[in-house]
Amino acid sequence: MAECKSSAGMAGKTVIITGGNTGIGKATATELAKRGARVILACRNKHKAEQAIADIERETGSTDVQYMHLDLASLQAVRCFAQTFLKTESRLDLLINNAGLVADGRTEDGFGIEFGVNHLGHFLLTCLLLDRLKEAPQSRVVTLTSMAHRWGKIDFDALVTNKDLGEGRYSWQFFNAYCNSKLCNSLFTHELAKRLRGTNVTCYSVHPGVVRTELSRHVSLWQMVIVVPISRLFFLDPKAGAQTTLYCALQEGIEPLSGRYFFCCAVEDVCAQAKDDAVAKKLWDISEGLCGLS
């Protein structure tokens, strides 16, 4: 697996990492704290966050890792997080939209859980923090997608009528919904880059590889019996999975590649539908409406 070789420091800079208390997010937080960043772990579980902070401080010696409550399954909670952050923090240099899940169910606002958490919560969070990002000399937004975006599709009729991009209770339907949400992440980054042209903010989408994380912690017991042994044998550990995220966060000179998709610390092409200008704009406009921004 490729390794981020940037030597860039992060002293004096502030970072938000969603889902930063476990997996790729925690590994990313550890490296950025090691480089001197002020790191905000934006996550739902306070107990896990406090455990992660203790681990990170022990490994890095940093005393500047903080927890702030964020529940991406609630648009009101996302707004509360943004309001608290903007009141208490004077700068934001890096936003890493890392959190994600594979699960069944609905968000507090009635959206399909995968669409609501993986895409819509991060969409709203980014929009609410954009002005603070623009105040930094140079800032970045890194959003974790997946190669699974290639199998996704956007059914706007289903989104408007059902508040979701898929429905059903079978495992393959969960996976389809996950693929759809990851396509949303890629389209979001594509459209965001267009809207950020001429500013000091750049954005990138990342496929971290197939990594041992808690992504599928909400699936059934029999599915876990299958997934866990396979993951231990063949999947990357979180530190290896964090390398492309770190590359997009730290690597000097990639600003002209804003909006692009990265894997193994290198830019890669996405499927045609993930860079469709009309689809990306329509998804953005609908997402604004669903979030109450338009």
Coordinates of C-alpha atoms in Angstrom, one line a residue, residues 14 85-86 90-95 125-141 191-202 284 288:
T14 CA -7.1 23.2 13.3
F85 CA -17.5 25.1 16.7
L86 CA -17.9 28.6 15.1
S90 CA -11.2 30.8 15.6
R91 CA -9.9 28.9 12.6
L92 CA -10.4 25.8 10.4
D93 CA -7.7 24.6 8.1
L94 CA -8.9 21.1 7.3
L95 CA -12.2 19.3 7.3
L125 CA -21.6 20.2 7.8
T126 CA -19.3 21.3 5.0
C127 CA -21.7 24.0 3.8
L128 CA -22.0 25.4 7.3
L129 CA -18.2 25.6 7.8
L130 CA -17.2 26.9 4.4
D131 CA -16.9 30.5 5.4
R132 CA -14.6 29.6 8.3
L133 CA -12.5 27.4 5.9
K134 CA -12.2 30.4 3.5
E135 CA -10.7 32.5 6.3
A136 CA -7.6 30.3 6.5
P137 CA -4.7 31.1 4.2
Q138 CA -5.0 27.6 2.6
S139 CA -7.6 25.0 3.6
R140 CA -8.9 21.7 2.4
V141 CA -11.9 19.4 2.5
E191 CA -19.5 20.0 -7.6
L192 CA -17.8 21.5 -4.5
A193 CA -14.6 22.0 -6.4
K194 CA -16.4 24.0 -9.1
R195 CA -18.1 26.2 -6.5
L196 CA -14.7 26.8 -4.8
R197 CA -12.8 28.0 -7.8
G198 CA -11.1 31.3 -7.1
T199 CA -11.0 30.7 -3.4
N200 CA -8.2 29.4 -1.1
V201 CA -10.2 26.1 -0.4
T202 CA -9.6 22.9 -2.3
W284 CA -26.3 19.6 -4.8
E288 CA -29.7 22.0 -0.2

